[in-house]
C-alpha cells in the first residue's frame, strides 16, 4: 500500500530500524545537516530531528532515501530483497502510469500565507554545509511548472536558496525541461513563469521529479503508477498549478522574465564536492506559502556517497537506461548505477548478439537527455558478472578490458556543468569526454582456445562438489548459509544450455 | 565510505571555516558580516579599500538568528586592516572557503535589495 505522506513513510522507516527520532534540540545552522551527513557516511539510520532551534514545532529529516533498504520500503517491498529485484519492480511499475486525483481540501494548505505576510525566514531552511552561499529551503523537493503553450505540467528537482524574506534562487539549466520552458518559451515571450515548490511528500512522488520521464508527460501520473494509487492534488492558492495535497510545505511564485538574475551558490552537490561556483542564477519570487501544521522539511545534505541523490540515480537512471536498451533490442542481462559512482558510471551485463556491442550501448546511453548528461564512464561486462558486486566488476575490468582496444573515448559530449573533473571553461560550455570500457570477451574468440574459465569456487568445481561442500559449510562452523545460497543460485550457474 | 577522517589536501591548508560569528561578536562587541568574492583572488577587493563601494554582504550574527545568512546590499568602506572600521568582514571564496584574516567594514547604508545581474544565455552555470 502506498504511503499517504512523508509522515507515514518516516514511521515505517523508524519501525524497520531505518530511521531514528531525535528529540534533543538541534540547530538548523549546520547542526541538522552535519548529522545527516555523518549518518550518510556511516550508513546509519535516517535522522528525524523533531526539536529545531528557533523553529518550535518544525522538524528536519534527512537521508530518507539513501540506501536500497529505504528504496524498497518506499516502493512497499521487503527491504531485504536483492537490489536487482527492487529495481526491476520499480522499472515494471514505471510503465503503467495512474492519473492523479483532484481534491478540494488539503493538509498542505492548513496554513496559508500571502501578500505582505510572506516571510521565507519563518520556514525552517537549514544552512547545510559550511561555506554554502545561503540557506537552502529546498534540497530534497521539486518544482512544478506549467508549460507555456500546452497543458503539460513538469516536475523537476532543483535546489532553492533563500536570498531574503521573499526571494529564492537556484540553478535552472537550459537543457532541462524547466529550463526549456523558461528560456525557450516564457523568457522570449516576456511572460512570468508560474512555479510551485513542493517539499516533503512520500518519497516516490518526490523522486520521479528527477527522472527523465519525457517531454509532455507528467511525472504525477508516473508517481501514481509507482505508488499503485493516484497522487492527490490540490489547486495552489496563488498560481495556476496543482500540487500534492499531502505535502508538508508548498511555496508558490513566479520567475519574472523582466527581472534580472541573482548570485546563487555555492552549495555542496551530488558529486561529493561543492562543484558549482557562485554564479548569476534565476530568481524565484514568492507569491504564497502554505504548509501543514508542524511541518517537516526534508534535507538532502549532499556530499560523498551514499546519500539520497546517489540512490535516486541508482533507481531512476537505471530504469531510464534499461528502457533505452530494451527499445533498441540490446539483450541486457542487468544494469547497475553504483551509488558510489554518483550517476557518472553505469555497469551493464549483456549477451553479445554481435561484435562491438559495448560501443553500441555507449552510443545509445551517452545520448539520452538526462542520464546521458551525467554518465561519463560505461563498463560493459559479459553476462556472467553480477553488476551489483563492484568487486566482480573491478576484477573483470582489470582482467578483461584491453588497455588499448577495450577503451573507446567519445569527445565533445554534452555534460552537466557540475562535473568536478571539468575545467572552468568546459563546465561553462557543458563539454566533456566520455569513455566505454569493454570488459567482455571478444565475440570472435574461441571458447576452447581463447576464452579462459574463471577461477571461482562456482566455476572451477563440478556441481556435485559444490553441493557437498555447501551442505556441510555450517556444520564445520562457518556462519554463512551456503546451502541456501547454492539452492538459490544453482540454476543461474548451470552448465546446461537453455 | 569515509567512516573516519582522511588527510586534508595540502593546497587547502591555511583556509578554514572560521570561528562562530556569534562568538566573535560576543568577544569583540562588533557586528560580523561576510562577502563571497567571485574572482580567484582578493586583488579586486584589495583595490576597493577605503573607497565607498556598493556590494552584497551576508548577516552572520544578527539579533534574530532566523535572519542569519540573509543577503543585504550595502554602501560601505572596507579595509584589510582588521580594526580600521567599526565591524568585521569575513572574505569567502566562491567555493565557500574562508580566506585567512578578518577585514573591517563601515556600513554607510544598508538595504534589503539584492545584487541583480543581467540574464545571459549560452553558458551553463
Coordinates of C-alpha atoms in Angstrom, one line a residue:
Chain A
X1 CA 0.0 0.0 0.0
X2 CA 1.3 3.5 -0.9
X3 CA 2.3 5.9 1.8
X4 CA -0.1 8.8 2.1
X5 CA 2.6 11.3 3.1
X6 CA 6.1 11.6 4.4
X7 CA 4.9 11.1 7.9
X8 CA 3.7 7.6 7.1
X9 CA 6.9 6.8 5.4
X10 CA 9.0 8.1 8.3
X11 CA 7.0 5.9 10.7
X12 CA 7.7 2.9 8.6
X13 CA 11.4 3.7 8.4
X14 CA 11.5 4.0 12.2
X15 CA 9.7 0.7 12.7
X16 CA 12.1 -1.1 10.5
X17 CA 15.2 0.5 12.1
X18 CA 16.0 2.7 9.1
X19 CA 15.3 5.9 10.9
X20 CA 15.6 7.3 14.4
X21 CA 13.8 10.2 16.0
X22 CA 16.0 12.8 17.8
X23 CA 14.1 14.8 20.5
X24 CA 17.1 16.9 21.6
X25 CA 17.3 20.5 20.3
X26 CA 19.3 20.6 17.0
X27 CA 20.5 23.8 15.3
X28 CA 19.2 24.4 11.7
X29 CA 22.5 26.2 11.3
X30 CA 24.8 23.4 10.3
X31 CA 23.8 21.1 13.2
X32 CA 21.0 19.2 11.5
X33 CA 22.8 18.8 8.2
X34 CA 26.0 17.7 9.8
X35 CA 24.0 14.9 11.5
X36 CA 22.5 13.9 8.1
X37 CA 26.0 13.9 6.5
X38 CA 27.6 11.7 9.1
X39 CA 24.6 9.4 9.0
X40 CA 25.1 9.1 5.3
X41 CA 28.8 8.4 5.5
X42 CA 28.3 5.7 8.3
X43 CA 25.2 4.2 6.6
X44 CA 23.3 4.9 9.8
X45 CA 19.5 5.3 10.2
X46 CA 17.9 8.5 8.8
X47 CA 17.8 11.2 11.5
X48 CA 14.3 12.7 12.1
X49 CA 15.1 15.8 14.1
X50 CA 11.9 17.0 15.9
X51 CA 13.2 19.9 18.0
X52 CA 14.8 22.5 15.9
X53 CA 16.4 25.6 17.4
X54 CA 14.5 28.8 16.6
X55 CA 11.7 26.9 14.9
X56 CA 9.4 25.3 17.5
X57 CA 7.0 22.7 16.1
X58 CA 9.1 22.2 12.9
X59 CA 11.1 19.1 12.1
X60 CA 14.0 18.4 9.8
X61 CA 14.5 14.9 8.3
X62 CA 17.4 13.7 6.1
X63 CA 18.9 10.6 4.5
X64 CA 15.3 9.4 3.8
X65 CA 16.2 7.6 0.6
X66 CA 19.9 6.8 1.0
X67 CA 20.2 3.0 0.6
X68 CA 18.5 0.1 -1.1
X69 CA 16.6 -0.8 2.0
X70 CA 14.9 2.6 2.2
X71 CA 14.2 2.4 -1.6
X72 CA 12.5 -0.9 -1.0
X73 CA 10.4 0.4 1.8
X74 CA 9.4 3.4 -0.3
X75 CA 8.2 1.1 -3.0
X76 CA 6.4 -1.1 -0.5
X77 CA 8.8 -4.1 -0.7
X78 CA 10.7 -6.3 1.7
X79 CA 13.9 -4.3 2.5
X80 CA 16.0 -7.5 2.4
X81 CA 15.4 -8.1 -1.3
X82 CA 18.4 -8.0 -3.7
X83 CA 18.8 -4.6 -5.3
X84 CA 18.2 -6.0 -8.7
X85 CA 14.7 -7.3 -7.6
X86 CA 13.8 -3.9 -6.1
X87 CA 14.9 -2.0 -9.2
X88 CA 13.2 -4.4 -11.6
X89 CA 9.9 -3.9 -9.8
X90 CA 10.3 -0.2 -9.9
X91 CA 11.1 -0.4 -13.7
X92 CA 8.0 -2.6 -14.3
X93 CA 5.7 -0.2 -12.4
X94 CA 7.1 2.8 -14.2
X95 CA 5.5 1.6 -17.4
X96 CA 1.9 1.9 -16.0
X97 CA 1.1 5.5 -15.0
X98 CA -2.0 6.2 -13.0
X99 CA -3.9 9.5 -13.3
X100 CA -3.9 11.9 -10.4
X101 CA -6.9 12.8 -8.3
X102 CA -8.0 16.4 -7.6
X103 CA -9.2 17.1 -4.0
X104 CA -10.7 20.3 -2.6
X105 CA -9.1 20.3 0.9
X106 CA -5.6 19.5 1.6
X107 CA -3.3 19.2 4.6
X108 CA -0.6 21.2 2.8
X109 CA -3.0 24.2 3.0
X110 CA -3.6 24.1 6.7
X111 CA -1.7 27.3 6.9
X112 CA -1.8 29.9 4.1
X113 CA 0.4 33.0 3.9
X114 CA 0.1 35.5 1.2
X115 CA 0.9 39.2 0.4
X116 CA 2.9 41.3 2.8
X117 CA 2.9 38.4 5.4
X118 CA 5.2 36.3 3.3
X119 CA 8.5 35.7 5.0
X120 CA 10.6 32.7 4.0
X121 CA 12.6 33.0 7.2
X122 CA 9.6 31.8 9.1
X123 CA 10.2 28.4 7.4
X124 CA 13.0 26.2 8.8
X125 CA 15.5 26.3 6.0
X126 CA 18.8 24.6 7.1
X127 CA 22.2 26.0 6.4
X128 CA 23.6 22.8 5.0
X129 CA 27.4 23.0 4.6
X130 CA 30.0 25.4 5.9
X131 CA 30.7 27.9 3.2
X132 CA 27.4 27.4 1.3
X133 CA 26.1 30.6 -0.4
X134 CA 23.0 30.6 1.8
X135 CA 20.3 28.6 3.5
X136 CA 18.6 26.0 1.3
X137 CA 14.9 25.7 1.9
X138 CA 14.7 23.2 -0.9
X139 CA 17.3 20.5 -1.1
X140 CA 15.0 17.4 -1.4
X141 CA 12.0 18.8 -3.1
X142 CA 10.7 19.6 -6.6
X143 CA 9.3 22.5 -8.6
X144 CA 6.1 22.2 -10.6
X145 CA 5.9 24.4 -13.7
X146 CA 3.3 24.6 -16.4
X147 CA 4.4 24.6 -20.0
X148 CA 3.8 27.9 -21.7
X149 CA 1.6 26.7 -24.6
X150 CA 0.4 23.2 -23.7
X151 CA -1.4 21.7 -20.7
X152 CA 1.8 19.8 -19.6
X153 CA 3.0 20.4 -16.0
X154 CA 6.6 19.4 -15.4
X155 CA 8.1 18.4 -12.1
X156 CA 11.8 19.0 -11.7
X157 CA 14.1 18.6 -8.7
X158 CA 16.5 21.5 -8.0
X159 CA 18.0 23.4 -5.1
X160 CA 16.3 26.5 -3.7
X161 CA 18.4 29.0 -1.8
X162 CA 17.0 31.7 0.4
X163 CA 18.2 35.2 -0.7
X164 CA 16.0 37.2 1.6
X165 CA 12.5 37.2 3.1
X166 CA 10.7 36.9 -0.3
X167 CA 13.1 35.6 -2.9
X168 CA 14.6 32.2 -3.6
X169 CA 17.3 31.4 -6.2
X170 CA 18.6 28.3 -7.9
X171 CA 20.3 26.6 -10.8
X172 CA 18.0 26.3 -13.8
X173 CA 19.8 24.5 -16.6
X174 CA 18.7 25.3 -20.2
X175 CA 18.7 21.7 -21.3
X176 CA 16.4 20.5 -18.5
X177 CA 12.6 20.6 -19.1
X178 CA 12.1 23.5 -16.8
X179 CA 14.9 25.4 -18.5
X180 CA 13.5 24.6 -21.9
X181 CA 10.2 26.0 -20.7
X182 CA 11.7 29.2 -19.2
X183 CA 14.5 30.1 -21.6
X184 CA 12.7 28.7 -24.7
X185 CA 9.1 30.0 -24.1
X186 CA 8.4 32.3 -21.1
X187 CA 11.5 34.5 -21.4
X188 CA 11.2 35.1 -25.2
X189 CA 7.5 35.9 -24.8
X190 CA 8.3 38.1 -21.7
X191 CA 5.7 36.2 -19.6
X192 CA 6.2 35.3 -15.9
X193 CA 6.7 31.5 -15.4
X194 CA 4.5 30.2 -12.5
X195 CA 6.1 27.7 -10.2
X196 CA 5.3 25.8 -7.0
X197 CA 8.0 24.2 -4.9
X198 CA 6.8 21.0 -3.2
X199 CA 8.6 20.0 0.0
X200 CA 8.0 16.8 1.9
X201 CA 6.0 14.2 0.0
X202 CA 6.2 10.5 0.4
X203 CA 9.4 9.6 -1.4
X204 CA 8.2 8.2 -4.8
X205 CA 6.3 11.4 -5.5
X206 CA 9.5 13.4 -5.0
X207 CA 12.0 11.2 -6.7
X208 CA 10.1 11.0 -10.0
X209 CA 10.7 14.7 -10.4
X210 CA 14.4 14.0 -11.0
X211 CA 13.8 11.4 -13.7
X212 CA 13.6 11.9 -17.5
X213 CA 10.0 10.8 -17.9
X214 CA 9.8 12.6 -21.2
X215 CA 8.6 15.9 -22.6
X216 CA 4.9 16.3 -22.4
X217 CA 4.5 13.5 -19.9
X218 CA 3.5 14.4 -16.3
X219 CA 5.5 13.0 -13.5
X220 CA 2.5 12.9 -11.3
X221 CA 1.0 10.1 -13.4
X222 CA 4.3 8.2 -13.1
X223 CA 4.3 8.7 -9.4
X224 CA 0.8 7.3 -9.2
X225 CA 1.9 4.2 -11.2
X226 CA 4.8 3.6 -8.9
X227 CA 2.6 4.0 -5.8
X228 CA -0.2 1.9 -7.3
X229 CA -2.5 4.7 -6.2
X230 CA -3.2 8.1 -7.7
X231 CA -1.5 11.1 -6.2
X232 CA -4.0 13.5 -4.7
X233 CA -3.5 17.1 -6.0
X234 CA -4.9 20.4 -4.8
X235 CA -5.1 23.7 -6.5
X236 CA -2.5 26.3 -5.5
X237 CA -3.7 29.4 -3.8
X238 CA -1.9 31.9 -6.0
X239 CA -0.7 30.2 -9.1
X240 CA -2.4 28.1 -11.9
X241 CA -0.9 24.8 -10.7
X242 CA -1.9 21.7 -8.8
X243 CA 0.4 20.3 -6.1
X244 CA 0.4 17.1 -4.0
X245 CA -2.2 17.6 -1.3
X246 CA -0.3 15.8 1.4
X247 CA 3.0 17.6 1.0
X248 CA 4.4 19.4 4.1
X249 CA 5.2 22.8 2.5
X250 CA 4.3 24.5 -0.7
X251 CA 5.9 27.7 -1.9
X252 CA 4.3 29.3 -4.8
X253 CA 5.5 32.1 -7.1
X254 CA 6.7 33.2 -10.4
X255 CA 10.0 33.7 -12.3
X256 CA 9.7 37.1 -13.8
X257 CA 11.1 37.5 -17.3
X258 CA 11.9 41.1 -16.9
X259 CA 13.7 40.6 -13.6
X260 CA 17.5 40.0 -13.6
X261 CA 19.4 37.2 -12.0
X262 CA 20.9 36.8 -8.6
X263 CA 24.1 35.3 -7.5
X264 CA 23.4 31.9 -6.1
X265 CA 25.5 29.2 -4.5
X266 CA 27.9 27.7 -3.9
X267 CA 26.4 24.6 -2.4
X268 CA 27.6 21.0 -1.8
X269 CA 26.4 18.9 -4.7
X270 CA 25.6 15.3 -5.6
X271 CA 29.1 14.8 -7.0
X272 CA 30.6 14.8 -3.5
X273 CA 32.1 18.3 -3.9
X274 CA 31.0 21.9 -3.9
X275 CA 31.4 21.9 -7.7
X276 CA 29.2 24.7 -8.8
X277 CA 30.6 28.2 -8.2
X278 CA 28.6 31.2 -7.2
X279 CA 27.0 32.4 -10.4
X280 CA 24.1 34.6 -11.5
X281 CA 21.0 32.3 -11.5
X282 CA 17.3 32.5 -11.7
X283 CA 15.3 34.4 -9.0
X284 CA 12.1 32.9 -7.8
X285 CA 9.7 35.5 -6.5
X286 CA 7.3 34.1 -3.9
X287 CA 3.6 34.8 -4.0
X288 CA 2.3 32.4 -1.3
X289 CA 3.4 29.9 1.3
X290 CA 1.2 27.1 2.5
X291 CA 2.2 24.4 5.0
X292 CA 0.9 21.7 7.2
X293 CA 0.8 22.2 11.0
X294 CA 4.2 21.2 12.4
X295 CA 5.8 20.9 9.0
X296 CA 8.7 18.6 8.2
X297 CA 11.4 19.9 5.9
X298 CA 13.3 17.2 4.1
X299 CA 17.1 17.8 3.9
X300 CA 19.4 16.3 1.4
X301 CA 22.9 17.0 2.7
X302 CA 24.7 16.1 -0.5
X303 CA 28.3 15.1 -0.4
X304 CA 30.3 11.9 -0.9
X305 CA 28.3 8.7 -1.4
X306 CA 26.0 7.3 -0.3
X307 CA 23.2 9.8 0.0
X308 CA 19.7 10.3 -1.3
X309 CA 20.8 11.6 -4.7
X310 CA 23.1 8.7 -5.3
X311 CA 20.3 6.2 -4.5
X312 CA 17.9 8.2 -6.6
X313 CA 20.2 7.9 -9.6
X314 CA 20.7 4.2 -8.9
X315 CA 16.9 3.8 -9.3
X316 CA 15.9 6.3 -11.9
X317 CA 18.9 6.3 -14.2
X318 CA 18.9 2.5 -14.3
X319 CA 15.3 2.4 -15.3
X320 CA 15.8 5.1 -18.0
X321 CA 18.9 3.3 -19.4
X322 CA 17.1 -0.1 -19.3
X323 CA 14.2 1.4 -21.3
X324 CA 16.6 2.8 -23.8
X325 CA 18.3 -0.6 -24.3
X326 CA 15.0 -2.5 -24.4
X327 CA 13.7 -0.2 -27.1
X328 CA 16.9 -0.8 -29.1
X329 CA 16.9 -4.6 -28.7
X330 CA 20.0 -4.9 -26.6
X331 CA 20.0 -8.2 -24.8
X332 CA 20.8 -6.6 -21.5
X333 CA 21.1 -9.0 -18.6
X334 CA 21.3 -6.4 -15.8
X335 CA 22.4 -2.9 -15.2
X336 CA 23.7 -1.1 -12.2
X337 CA 24.4 2.6 -11.4
X338 CA 26.6 2.1 -8.4
X339 CA 25.6 4.7 -5.8
X340 CA 29.3 5.2 -5.0
X341 CA 29.8 6.5 -8.6
X342 CA 27.2 9.3 -8.2
X343 CA 25.4 8.5 -11.5
X344 CA 28.6 9.1 -13.5
X345 CA 29.2 5.4 -14.2
X346 CA 27.0 2.6 -15.3
X347 CA 27.8 -1.1 -15.4
X348 CA 25.9 -3.2 -17.9
X349 CA 26.0 -7.0 -18.3
X350 CA 24.9 -8.2 -21.7
X351 CA 24.7 -11.1 -24.0
X352 CA 26.5 -10.5 -27.3
X353 CA 24.3 -10.6 -30.3
X354 CA 27.1 -9.1 -32.5
X355 CA 30.6 -7.8 -32.1
X356 CA 31.3 -4.4 -30.6
X357 CA 28.1 -4.3 -28.6
X358 CA 29.8 -2.2 -25.9
X359 CA 30.1 0.7 -28.3
X360 CA 26.6 0.3 -29.5
X361 CA 25.4 0.6 -25.9
X362 CA 27.6 3.6 -25.3
X363 CA 26.2 5.5 -28.3
X364 CA 22.7 4.8 -27.1
X365 CA 23.2 5.7 -23.4
X366 CA 25.5 8.7 -23.9
X367 CA 22.9 10.4 -26.0
X368 CA 19.9 10.3 -23.6
X369 CA 18.8 13.6 -22.3
X370 CA 19.2 13.4 -18.5
X371 CA 21.0 10.2 -17.7
X372 CA 23.3 10.6 -20.6
X373 CA 24.4 14.1 -19.4
X374 CA 25.7 12.6 -16.2
X375 CA 27.0 9.3 -17.5
X376 CA 30.8 9.6 -18.0
X377 CA 32.1 6.0 -17.7
X378 CA 30.4 3.0 -19.0
X379 CA 31.5 -0.5 -18.1
X380 CA 30.2 -3.3 -20.3
X381 CA 30.6 -6.8 -18.9
X382 CA 29.7 -10.3 -20.0
X383 CA 26.5 -11.9 -18.7
X384 CA 28.5 -13.8 -16.1
X385 CA 29.1 -10.7 -14.0
X386 CA 26.9 -9.6 -11.1
X387 CA 26.8 -5.9 -11.8
X388 CA 25.8 -5.2 -8.3
X389 CA 29.0 -6.8 -7.0
X390 CA 31.6 -4.0 -7.6
X391 CA 34.5 -6.4 -6.7
X392 CA 33.5 -8.6 -9.6
X393 CA 33.3 -5.6 -11.9
X394 CA 36.8 -4.4 -10.8
X395 CA 38.2 -7.9 -11.4
X396 CA 36.6 -8.0 -14.9
X397 CA 37.9 -4.5 -15.7
X398 CA 41.4 -5.4 -14.6
X399 CA 41.5 -8.7 -16.5
X400 CA 39.2 -8.5 -19.5
X401 CA 39.4 -4.8 -20.6
X402 CA 42.2 -4.5 -23.1
X403 CA 44.2 -1.3 -22.1
X404 CA 44.0 0.0 -25.7
X405 CA 41.5 -2.0 -27.8
X406 CA 39.0 -2.2 -25.0
X407 CA 38.7 1.5 -24.3
X408 CA 36.9 4.0 -26.6
X409 CA 36.7 7.7 -26.0
X410 CA 33.8 9.9 -27.1
X411 CA 35.0 13.6 -27.4
X412 CA 32.9 16.7 -27.3
X413 CA 30.0 15.1 -25.5
X414 CA 27.3 17.1 -23.6
X415 CA 27.9 17.4 -19.9
X416 CA 26.4 18.8 -16.8
X417 CA 28.4 21.8 -15.5
X418 CA 28.7 20.1 -12.1
X419 CA 31.3 17.6 -13.2
X420 CA 34.3 18.2 -10.9
X421 CA 36.9 17.0 -13.4
X422 CA 35.9 19.6 -16.0
X423 CA 37.9 22.8 -16.4
X424 CA 36.1 26.0 -15.7
X425 CA 35.7 26.7 -19.4
X426 CA 34.4 23.2 -20.2
X427 CA 32.0 23.5 -17.3
X428 CA 30.5 26.7 -18.7
X429 CA 30.2 25.1 -22.2
X430 CA 28.9 21.8 -20.9
X431 CA 31.6 19.8 -22.8
X432 CA 33.2 16.6 -21.8
X433 CA 34.8 13.3 -23.0
X434 CA 33.1 10.0 -22.2
X435 CA 34.5 6.6 -22.2
X436 CA 33.4 3.0 -22.5
X437 CA 35.4 0.1 -21.0
X438 CA 34.6 -3.1 -22.9
X439 CA 35.1 -5.8 -20.3
X440 CA 33.7 -8.6 -22.4
X441 CA 35.5 -11.4 -24.2
X442 CA 35.7 -10.6 -27.9
X443 CA 32.9 -12.4 -29.8
X444 CA 35.3 -13.8 -32.3
X445 CA 37.4 -15.5 -29.6
X446 CA 37.2 -19.3 -29.5
X447 CA 35.5 -20.6 -26.3
X448 CA 38.0 -23.5 -26.2
X449 CA 41.3 -21.8 -27.2
X450 CA 40.9 -18.1 -26.2
X451 CA 38.3 -17.6 -23.5
X452 CA 39.5 -19.0 -20.2
X453 CA 37.3 -20.4 -17.5
X454 CA 37.1 -18.2 -14.5
X455 CA 38.7 -19.3 -11.3
X456 CA 35.9 -19.2 -8.8
X457 CA 34.5 -21.8 -6.5
X458 CA 31.4 -21.8 -8.6
X459 CA 33.2 -22.2 -11.9
X460 CA 36.1 -24.5 -11.2
X461 CA 34.3 -27.3 -9.4
X462 CA 31.6 -29.7 -10.5
X463 CA 28.1 -29.2 -9.2
X464 CA 28.4 -32.3 -7.1
X465 CA 31.5 -30.9 -5.3
X466 CA 29.9 -27.5 -4.8
X467 CA 26.7 -29.1 -3.4
X468 CA 28.6 -31.3 -1.0
X469 CA 30.7 -28.5 0.4
X470 CA 27.8 -26.0 0.6
X471 CA 25.7 -28.6 2.5
X472 CA 28.4 -29.1 5.1
X473 CA 29.6 -25.5 5.4
X474 CA 27.7 -24.5 8.5
X475 CA 28.3 -27.9 10.1
X476 CA 32.0 -27.1 10.0
X477 CA 31.4 -23.9 12.0
X478 CA 31.2 -21.3 9.2
X479 CA 28.5 -18.7 9.7
X480 CA 27.2 -18.5 6.1
X481 CA 24.2 -20.5 5.0
X482 CA 25.8 -21.7 1.8
X483 CA 23.3 -24.4 1.3
X484 CA 20.6 -21.8 0.8
X485 CA 23.0 -19.7 -1.4
X486 CA 23.6 -22.7 -3.7
X487 CA 20.0 -23.6 -3.8
X488 CA 19.0 -20.1 -4.9
X489 CA 21.9 -19.7 -7.4
X490 CA 22.4 -23.1 -8.9
X491 CA 20.1 -22.6 -11.9
X492 CA 21.9 -19.4 -12.7
X493 CA 25.2 -21.2 -12.5
X494 CA 24.1 -24.2 -14.5
X495 CA 26.3 -25.5 -17.3
X496 CA 23.3 -26.6 -19.3
X497 CA 22.2 -24.7 -22.4
X498 CA 18.6 -23.4 -22.2
Chain B
X1 CA 32.8 5.2 2.9
X2 CA 34.6 8.0 4.7
X3 CA 33.8 6.5 8.1
X4 CA 36.9 8.2 9.6
X5 CA 38.8 11.4 8.8
X6 CA 41.3 11.4 5.9
X7 CA 44.3 13.6 5.3
X8 CA 43.4 17.1 4.1
X9 CA 44.6 18.4 0.7
X10 CA 47.9 20.4 1.2
X11 CA 46.6 23.2 -1.0
X12 CA 43.6 23.8 1.2
X13 CA 45.7 24.2 4.4
X14 CA 45.6 27.7 5.7
X15 CA 41.9 28.2 4.8
X16 CA 39.2 27.4 7.3
X17 CA 35.6 27.8 8.1
X18 CA 36.4 30.4 10.8
X19 CA 35.1 30.9 14.3
X20 CA 31.4 31.0 15.2
X21 CA 30.3 34.6 14.2
X22 CA 28.2 34.9 17.4
X23 CA 31.3 34.1 19.5
X24 CA 33.3 36.7 17.6
X25 CA 30.6 39.3 18.1
X26 CA 30.4 38.5 21.8
X27 CA 34.2 38.7 22.2
X28 CA 34.8 41.8 20.2
X29 CA 31.5 43.6 20.5
X30 CA 31.3 44.2 16.8
X31 CA 28.9 43.1 14.1
X32 CA 30.1 40.3 11.8
X33 CA 29.4 40.0 8.1
X34 CA 30.9 38.1 5.2
X35 CA 31.1 38.6 1.5
X36 CA 31.6 36.0 -1.2
X37 CA 34.1 37.1 -3.9
X38 CA 33.7 35.9 -7.4
X39 CA 37.3 36.3 -8.5
X40 CA 40.0 33.7 -7.8
X41 CA 41.9 36.2 -5.7
X42 CA 41.3 39.1 -3.4
X43 CA 43.1 41.6 -5.7
X44 CA 39.9 43.4 -6.8
X45 CA 38.7 43.7 -3.2
X46 CA 42.2 45.0 -2.1
X47 CA 41.8 47.7 -4.7
X48 CA 38.4 48.7 -3.2
X49 CA 39.8 49.5 0.2
X50 CA 38.9 52.8 1.8
X51 CA 36.6 53.8 -1.1
X52 CA 32.8 53.9 -0.9
X53 CA 31.8 50.7 -2.5
X54 CA 28.4 49.0 -3.1
X55 CA 28.3 45.3 -2.8
X56 CA 26.4 42.3 -1.3
X57 CA 27.1 41.0 2.2
X58 CA 25.5 38.4 4.4
X59 CA 24.4 38.9 8.0
X60 CA 26.3 36.5 10.1
X61 CA 25.4 37.4 13.7
X62 CA 22.0 39.2 13.6
X63 CA 19.9 39.6 16.8
X64 CA 17.2 37.4 15.2
X65 CA 19.0 34.2 14.4
X66 CA 16.5 33.4 11.7
X67 CA 18.0 36.3 9.7
X68 CA 21.4 34.7 9.6
X69 CA 22.8 34.3 6.1
X70 CA 20.3 36.8 4.7
X71 CA 21.8 39.0 2.0
X72 CA 21.8 42.8 2.1
X73 CA 23.2 45.4 -0.3
X74 CA 25.4 47.9 1.4
X75 CA 27.3 51.0 0.6
X76 CA 30.4 50.7 2.8
X77 CA 34.1 51.3 3.3
X78 CA 36.3 48.3 3.8
X79 CA 39.8 47.5 4.8
X80 CA 42.1 44.5 5.1
X81 CA 43.2 46.0 8.4
X82 CA 41.0 44.1 10.9
X83 CA 40.3 47.0 13.3
X84 CA 40.3 50.0 10.9
X85 CA 36.5 50.2 10.6
X86 CA 33.7 49.5 13.0
X87 CA 32.6 46.0 12.2
X88 CA 34.1 42.7 11.0
X89 CA 34.0 41.5 7.4
X90 CA 35.0 37.9 6.6
X91 CA 36.0 37.2 3.0
X92 CA 34.9 33.9 1.4
X93 CA 36.0 32.4 -1.9
X94 CA 33.4 31.5 -4.5
X95 CA 33.8 27.8 -3.5
X96 CA 33.0 28.7 0.1
X97 CA 36.4 28.6 1.8
X98 CA 37.2 31.5 4.1
X99 CA 40.3 33.4 3.4
X100 CA 42.5 33.8 6.5
X101 CA 42.4 37.1 8.4
X102 CA 39.4 39.3 9.2
X103 CA 38.8 42.5 7.3
X104 CA 36.9 45.5 8.7
X105 CA 33.9 47.3 7.4
X106 CA 32.0 50.6 8.0
X107 CA 28.5 50.3 6.6
X108 CA 27.2 53.6 5.4
X109 CA 23.9 52.4 4.0
X110 CA 22.1 49.0 4.1
X111 CA 19.1 48.0 2.0
X112 CA 17.1 44.8 1.5
X113 CA 17.8 45.0 -2.2
X114 CA 19.7 42.2 -3.8
X115 CA 22.6 42.1 -6.3
X116 CA 20.8 41.7 -9.6
X117 CA 22.7 40.9 -12.8
X118 CA 21.5 40.6 -16.4
X119 CA 20.3 37.4 -18.0
X120 CA 22.8 35.5 -20.1
X121 CA 22.3 32.6 -22.4
X122 CA 24.6 30.1 -23.9
X123 CA 26.5 29.1 -20.9
X124 CA 25.6 26.5 -18.2
X125 CA 26.0 27.9 -14.8

